[in-house]
């Protein structure tokens, strides 16, 4: 809002709530094969193998005697990945290789920015940014009660990388 007198108010709100699940598993069954592969991996999108979660809010208020912008950004993200030979599974991998692999890379970003520029007597900018990233678990497991026989080379791997960045900027100026 822009006026010569009075109060200018700008409000911005951004919310991102994500619950991402990626599971690969062999359940209560019997498998006989020449090797077994159980993999919960990241999709490659033009070289990018990262789950990105973001909430960005930018507000501004100028003109008037008083400028009051406010920004609120909230990101709540959960990303669980698992590759599992589950309890009750029986796998005979013969002479082939066995691979149980999980990969999970996340990047959670929050930006809350508010700026009161060019206000007459009073300029106040307030921002709140919350970035809550929980249960970003990555697991590769042969569960208790699962049976694996055979297998030339057995590889079990779990790789996880989780980045959380939060920026909150508030600014106010008056003439």
PDB file of C-alpha atoms in Angstrom:
ATOM      1  CA  UNK A   1       0.000   0.000   0.000  1.00  0.00           C
ATOM      2  CA  UNK A   2       1.363   3.419  -0.872  1.00  0.00           C
ATOM      3  CA  UNK A   3      -0.051   6.709   0.429  1.00  0.00           C
ATOM      4  CA  UNK A   4       1.271  10.120   1.431  1.00  0.00           C
ATOM      5  CA  UNK A   5      -0.368  10.005   4.889  1.00  0.00           C
ATOM      6  CA  UNK A   6      -1.707   7.272   7.136  1.00  0.00           C
ATOM      7  CA  UNK A   7      -0.312   3.802   7.658  1.00  0.00           C
ATOM      8  CA  UNK A   8       1.125   1.449   5.034  1.00  0.00           C
ATOM      9  CA  UNK A   9       0.986  -2.254   5.858  1.00  0.00           C
ATOM     10  CA  UNK A  10       2.474  -5.183   3.919  1.00  0.00           C
ATOM     11  CA  UNK A  11       2.085  -8.796   5.001  1.00  0.00           C
ATOM     12  CA  UNK A  12       3.570 -11.975   3.522  1.00  0.00           C
ATOM     13  CA  UNK A  13       3.066 -15.547   4.722  1.00  0.00           C
ATOM     14  CA  UNK A  14       4.642 -18.716   3.295  1.00  0.00           C
ATOM     15  CA  UNK A  15       4.009 -22.235   4.594  1.00  0.00           C
ATOM     16  CA  UNK A  16       5.526 -25.493   3.341  1.00  0.00           C
ATOM     17  CA  UNK A  17       4.626 -28.757   5.037  1.00  0.00           C
ATOM     18  CA  UNK A  18       6.116 -31.895   3.474  1.00  0.00           C
ATOM     19  CA  UNK A  19       6.205 -35.546   4.504  1.00  0.00           C
ATOM     20  CA  UNK A  20       8.311 -37.471   1.976  1.00  0.00           C
ATOM     21  CA  UNK A  21       8.593 -41.256   2.288  1.00  0.00           C
ATOM     22  CA  UNK A  22      10.789 -43.493   0.082  1.00  0.00           C
ATOM     23  CA  UNK A  23      10.816 -47.167   1.064  1.00  0.00           C
ATOM     24  CA  UNK A  24      12.002 -50.306  -0.739  1.00  0.00           C
ATOM     25  CA  UNK A  25      11.681 -53.663   0.940  1.00  0.00           C
ATOM     26  CA  UNK A  26      11.228 -57.388   0.775  1.00  0.00           C
ATOM     27  CA  UNK A  27       8.378 -58.338   3.105  1.00  0.00           C
ATOM     28  CA  UNK A  28       7.140 -61.596   4.571  1.00  0.00           C
ATOM     29  CA  UNK A  29       8.006 -63.800   1.579  1.00  0.00           C
ATOM     30  CA  UNK A  30      10.514 -66.300   0.183  1.00  0.00           C
ATOM     31  CA  UNK A  31      12.715 -65.371  -2.785  1.00  0.00           C
ATOM     32  CA  UNK A  32      15.213 -67.520  -4.677  1.00  0.00           C
ATOM     33  CA  UNK A  33      17.231 -65.658  -7.299  1.00  0.00           C
ATOM     34  CA  UNK A  34      20.679 -65.129  -8.759  1.00  0.00           C
ATOM     35  CA  UNK A  35      21.313 -61.976  -6.716  1.00  0.00           C
ATOM     36  CA  UNK A  36      18.996 -59.473  -5.044  1.00  0.00           C
ATOM     37  CA  UNK A  37      18.840 -55.680  -5.131  1.00  0.00           C
ATOM     38  CA  UNK A  38      16.711 -53.629  -2.707  1.00  0.00           C
ATOM     39  CA  UNK A  39      17.306 -49.909  -3.258  1.00  0.00           C
ATOM     40  CA  UNK A  40      15.561 -46.700  -2.184  1.00  0.00           C
ATOM     41  CA  UNK A  41      17.564 -44.022  -3.996  1.00  0.00           C
ATOM     42  CA  UNK A  42      17.273 -40.421  -5.157  1.00  0.00           C
ATOM     43  CA  UNK A  43      15.807 -39.575  -8.563  1.00  0.00           C
ATOM     44  CA  UNK A  44      18.303 -37.838 -10.823  1.00  0.00           C
ATOM     45  CA  UNK A  45      16.694 -34.731 -12.349  1.00  0.00           C
ATOM     46  CA  UNK A  46      19.255 -33.163 -14.693  1.00  0.00           C
ATOM     47  CA  UNK A  47      22.067 -33.966 -12.266  1.00  0.00           C
ATOM     48  CA  UNK A  48      20.129 -32.871  -9.168  1.00  0.00           C
ATOM     49  CA  UNK A  49      19.615 -35.611  -6.578  1.00  0.00           C
ATOM     50  CA  UNK A  50      18.255 -33.492  -3.712  1.00  0.00           C
ATOM     51  CA  UNK A  51      14.822 -33.199  -2.101  1.00  0.00           C
ATOM     52  CA  UNK A  52      14.371 -29.433  -1.713  1.00  0.00           C
ATOM     53  CA  UNK A  53      11.813 -27.971   0.690  1.00  0.00           C
ATOM     54  CA  UNK A  54      11.385 -24.188   0.845  1.00  0.00           C
ATOM     55  CA  UNK A  55       9.194 -21.435   2.254  1.00  0.00           C
ATOM     56  CA  UNK A  56       9.969 -17.823   1.279  1.00  0.00           C
ATOM     57  CA  UNK A  57       7.998 -14.710   2.264  1.00  0.00           C
ATOM     58  CA  UNK A  58       8.891 -11.102   1.366  1.00  0.00           C
ATOM     59  CA  UNK A  59       6.847  -8.065   2.380  1.00  0.00           C
ATOM     60  CA  UNK A  60       7.239  -4.328   2.082  1.00  0.00           C
ATOM     61  CA  UNK A  61       5.472  -1.129   3.069  1.00  0.00           C
ATOM     62  CA  UNK A  62       6.354   2.395   1.964  1.00  0.00           C
ATOM     63  CA  UNK A  63       4.752   5.807   1.736  1.00  0.00           C
ATOM     64  CA  UNK A  64       2.419   7.023   4.470  1.00  0.00           C
ATOM     65  CA  UNK A  65       3.478   8.324   7.866  1.00  0.00           C
ATOM     66  CA  UNK A  66       4.014   4.816   9.212  1.00  0.00           C
ATOM     67  CA  UNK A  67       5.273   1.739   7.341  1.00  0.00           C
ATOM     68  CA  UNK A  68       4.718  -1.692   8.903  1.00  0.00           C
ATOM     69  CA  UNK A  69       5.654  -4.782   6.869  1.00  0.00           C
ATOM     70  CA  UNK A  70       5.650  -8.264   8.370  1.00  0.00           C
ATOM     71  CA  UNK A  71       6.793 -11.615   6.958  1.00  0.00           C
ATOM     72  CA  UNK A  72       6.334 -15.131   8.305  1.00  0.00           C
ATOM     73  CA  UNK A  73       7.854 -18.227   6.684  1.00  0.00           C
ATOM     74  CA  UNK A  74       7.481 -21.779   8.011  1.00  0.00           C
ATOM     75  CA  UNK A  75       8.955 -24.956   6.578  1.00  0.00           C
ATOM     76  CA  UNK A  76       8.172 -28.274   8.263  1.00  0.00           C
ATOM     77  CA  UNK A  77       9.764 -31.169   6.423  1.00  0.00           C
ATOM     78  CA  UNK A  78      10.281 -34.839   7.067  1.00  0.00           C
ATOM     79  CA  UNK A  79      12.098 -37.174   4.678  1.00  0.00           C
ATOM     80  CA  UNK A  80      12.459 -40.850   5.538  1.00  0.00           C
ATOM     81  CA  UNK A  81      14.199 -43.363   3.285  1.00  0.00           C
ATOM     82  CA  UNK A  82      14.766 -47.063   3.893  1.00  0.00           C
ATOM     83  CA  UNK A  83      15.832 -50.224   2.057  1.00  0.00           C
ATOM     84  CA  UNK A  84      15.013 -53.317   4.081  1.00  0.00           C
ATOM     85  CA  UNK A  85      14.913 -57.082   4.133  1.00  0.00           C
ATOM     86  CA  UNK A  86      12.013 -57.162   6.604  1.00  0.00           C
ATOM     87  CA  UNK A  87      11.293 -59.568   9.434  1.00  0.00           C
ATOM     88  CA  UNK A  88       9.909 -62.806   8.029  1.00  0.00           C
ATOM     89  CA  UNK A  89      11.612 -62.481   4.646  1.00  0.00           C
ATOM     90  CA  UNK A  90      13.728 -65.377   3.376  1.00  0.00           C
ATOM     91  CA  UNK A  91      16.106 -64.620   0.513  1.00  0.00           C
ATOM     92  CA  UNK A  92      18.397 -67.122  -1.208  1.00  0.00           C
ATOM     93  CA  UNK A  93      20.606 -64.965  -3.431  1.00  0.00           C
ATOM     94  CA  UNK A  94      22.420 -67.905  -5.032  1.00  0.00           C
ATOM     95  CA  UNK A  95      25.807 -66.932  -6.484  1.00  0.00           C
ATOM     96  CA  UNK A  96      24.709 -63.379  -7.418  1.00  0.00           C
ATOM     97  CA  UNK A  97      25.445 -60.090  -5.678  1.00  0.00           C
ATOM     98  CA  UNK A  98      23.243 -58.628  -2.921  1.00  0.00           C
ATOM     99  CA  UNK A  99      22.739 -54.873  -2.654  1.00  0.00           C
ATOM    100  CA  UNK A 100      20.684 -53.152   0.022  1.00  0.00           C
ATOM    101  CA  UNK A 101      21.062 -49.405  -0.411  1.00  0.00           C
ATOM    102  CA  UNK A 102      19.315 -46.200   0.700  1.00  0.00           C
ATOM    103  CA  UNK A 103      20.154 -42.583  -0.146  1.00  0.00           C
ATOM    104  CA  UNK A 104      18.478 -39.411   1.113  1.00  0.00           C
ATOM    105  CA  UNK A 105      19.681 -35.844   0.511  1.00  0.00           C
ATOM    106  CA  UNK A 106      17.560 -32.916   1.687  1.00  0.00           C
ATOM    107  CA  UNK A 107      17.854 -29.149   1.560  1.00  0.00           C
ATOM    108  CA  UNK A 108      15.376 -27.163   3.683  1.00  0.00           C
ATOM    109  CA  UNK A 109      15.322 -23.386   3.092  1.00  0.00           C
ATOM    110  CA  UNK A 110      13.367 -20.618   4.847  1.00  0.00           C
ATOM    111  CA  UNK A 111      13.504 -16.910   4.033  1.00  0.00           C
ATOM    112  CA  UNK A 112      11.415 -14.261   5.771  1.00  0.00           C
ATOM    113  CA  UNK A 113      12.124 -10.687   4.715  1.00  0.00           C
ATOM    114  CA  UNK A 114      10.329  -7.454   5.598  1.00  0.00           C
ATOM    115  CA  UNK A 115      11.300  -3.901   4.747  1.00  0.00           C
ATOM    116  CA  UNK A 116       9.668  -0.589   5.511  1.00  0.00           C
ATOM    117  CA  UNK A 117      11.197   1.945   3.160  1.00  0.00           C
ATOM    118  CA  UNK A 118      10.361   5.584   2.737  1.00  0.00           C
ATOM    119  CA  UNK A 119       7.921   5.807   5.643  1.00  0.00           C
ATOM    120  CA  UNK A 120       7.254   9.264   7.054  1.00  0.00           C
ATOM    121  CA  UNK A 121       7.682   9.210  10.840  1.00  0.00           C
ATOM    122  CA  UNK A 122       7.965   5.511  11.648  1.00  0.00           C
ATOM    123  CA  UNK A 123       9.202   2.443   9.815  1.00  0.00           C
ATOM    124  CA  UNK A 124       9.110  -1.009  11.392  1.00  0.00           C
ATOM    125  CA  UNK A 125       9.901  -4.298   9.629  1.00  0.00           C
ATOM    126  CA  UNK A 126       9.350  -7.610  11.404  1.00  0.00           C
ATOM    127  CA  UNK A 127      10.195 -11.118  10.134  1.00  0.00           C
ATOM    128  CA  UNK A 128       9.866 -14.563  11.648  1.00  0.00           C
ATOM    129  CA  UNK A 129      11.343 -17.643   9.993  1.00  0.00           C
ATOM    130  CA  UNK A 130      10.954 -21.194  11.323  1.00  0.00           C
ATOM    131  CA  UNK A 131      12.605 -24.206   9.694  1.00  0.00           C
ATOM    132  CA  UNK A 132      11.695 -27.519  11.307  1.00  0.00           C
ATOM    133  CA  UNK A 133      13.291 -30.558   9.681  1.00  0.00           C
ATOM    134  CA  UNK A 134      12.560 -33.739  11.639  1.00  0.00           C
ATOM    135  CA  UNK A 135      13.074 -37.470  11.192  1.00  0.00           C
ATOM    136  CA  UNK A 136      15.362 -37.220   8.178  1.00  0.00           C
ATOM    137  CA  UNK A 137      16.329 -40.857   8.584  1.00  0.00           C
ATOM    138  CA  UNK A 138      18.181 -42.968   6.014  1.00  0.00           C
ATOM    139  CA  UNK A 139      18.448 -46.691   6.710  1.00  0.00           C
ATOM    140  CA  UNK A 140      19.621 -49.855   4.944  1.00  0.00           C
ATOM    141  CA  UNK A 141      18.763 -52.886   7.060  1.00  0.00           C
ATOM    142  CA  UNK A 142      18.556 -56.643   7.252  1.00  0.00           C
ATOM    143  CA  UNK A 143      15.954 -56.804  10.014  1.00  0.00           C
ATOM    144  CA  UNK A 144      16.018 -59.157  12.959  1.00  0.00           C
ATOM    145  CA  UNK A 145      14.138 -62.273  11.859  1.00  0.00           C
ATOM    146  CA  UNK A 146      15.053 -61.918   8.149  1.00  0.00           C
ATOM    147  CA  UNK A 147      17.113 -64.667   6.526  1.00  0.00           C
ATOM    148  CA  UNK A 148      19.688 -64.092   3.780  1.00  0.00           C
ATOM    149  CA  UNK A 149      21.645 -67.014   2.327  1.00  0.00           C
ATOM    150  CA  UNK A 150      24.074 -67.095  -0.577  1.00  0.00           C
ATOM    151  CA  UNK A 151      25.273 -63.985  -2.292  1.00  0.00           C
ATOM    152  CA  UNK A 152      28.695 -63.472  -3.812  1.00  0.00           C
ATOM    153  CA  UNK A 153      29.245 -59.876  -2.660  1.00  0.00           C
ATOM    154  CA  UNK A 154      26.900 -58.347  -0.089  1.00  0.00           C
ATOM    155  CA  UNK A 155      26.732 -54.542   0.066  1.00  0.00           C
ATOM    156  CA  UNK A 156      24.648 -52.673   2.620  1.00  0.00           C
ATOM    157  CA  UNK A 157      24.847 -48.872   2.467  1.00  0.00           C
ATOM    158  CA  UNK A 158      22.916 -45.852   3.714  1.00  0.00           C
ATOM    159  CA  UNK A 159      23.928 -42.316   2.785  1.00  0.00           C
ATOM    160  CA  UNK A 160      22.232 -39.195   4.123  1.00  0.00           C
ATOM    161  CA  UNK A 161      22.959 -35.487   3.917  1.00  0.00           C
ATOM    162  CA  UNK A 162      20.649 -32.860   5.366  1.00  0.00           C
ATOM    163  CA  UNK A 163      21.066 -29.075   5.072  1.00  0.00           C
ATOM    164  CA  UNK A 164      18.824 -26.630   6.930  1.00  0.00           C
ATOM    165  CA  UNK A 165      19.170 -22.860   6.347  1.00  0.00           C
ATOM    166  CA  UNK A 166      16.983 -20.122   7.846  1.00  0.00           C
ATOM    167  CA  UNK A 167      17.153 -16.390   7.108  1.00  0.00           C
ATOM    168  CA  UNK A 168      14.985 -13.737   8.763  1.00  0.00           C
ATOM    169  CA  UNK A 169      15.521 -10.074   7.886  1.00  0.00           C
ATOM    170  CA  UNK A 170      13.545  -7.147   9.204  1.00  0.00           C
ATOM    171  CA  UNK A 171      14.199  -3.535   8.394  1.00  0.00           C
ATOM    172  CA  UNK A 172      12.554  -0.216   8.959  1.00  0.00           C
ATOM    173  CA  UNK A 173      13.481   3.286   7.902  1.00  0.00           C
ATOM    174  CA  UNK A 174      11.845   6.641   8.415  1.00  0.00           C
ATOM    175  CA  UNK A 175      12.555  10.059   6.965  1.00  0.00           C
TER     176      UNK A 175
END
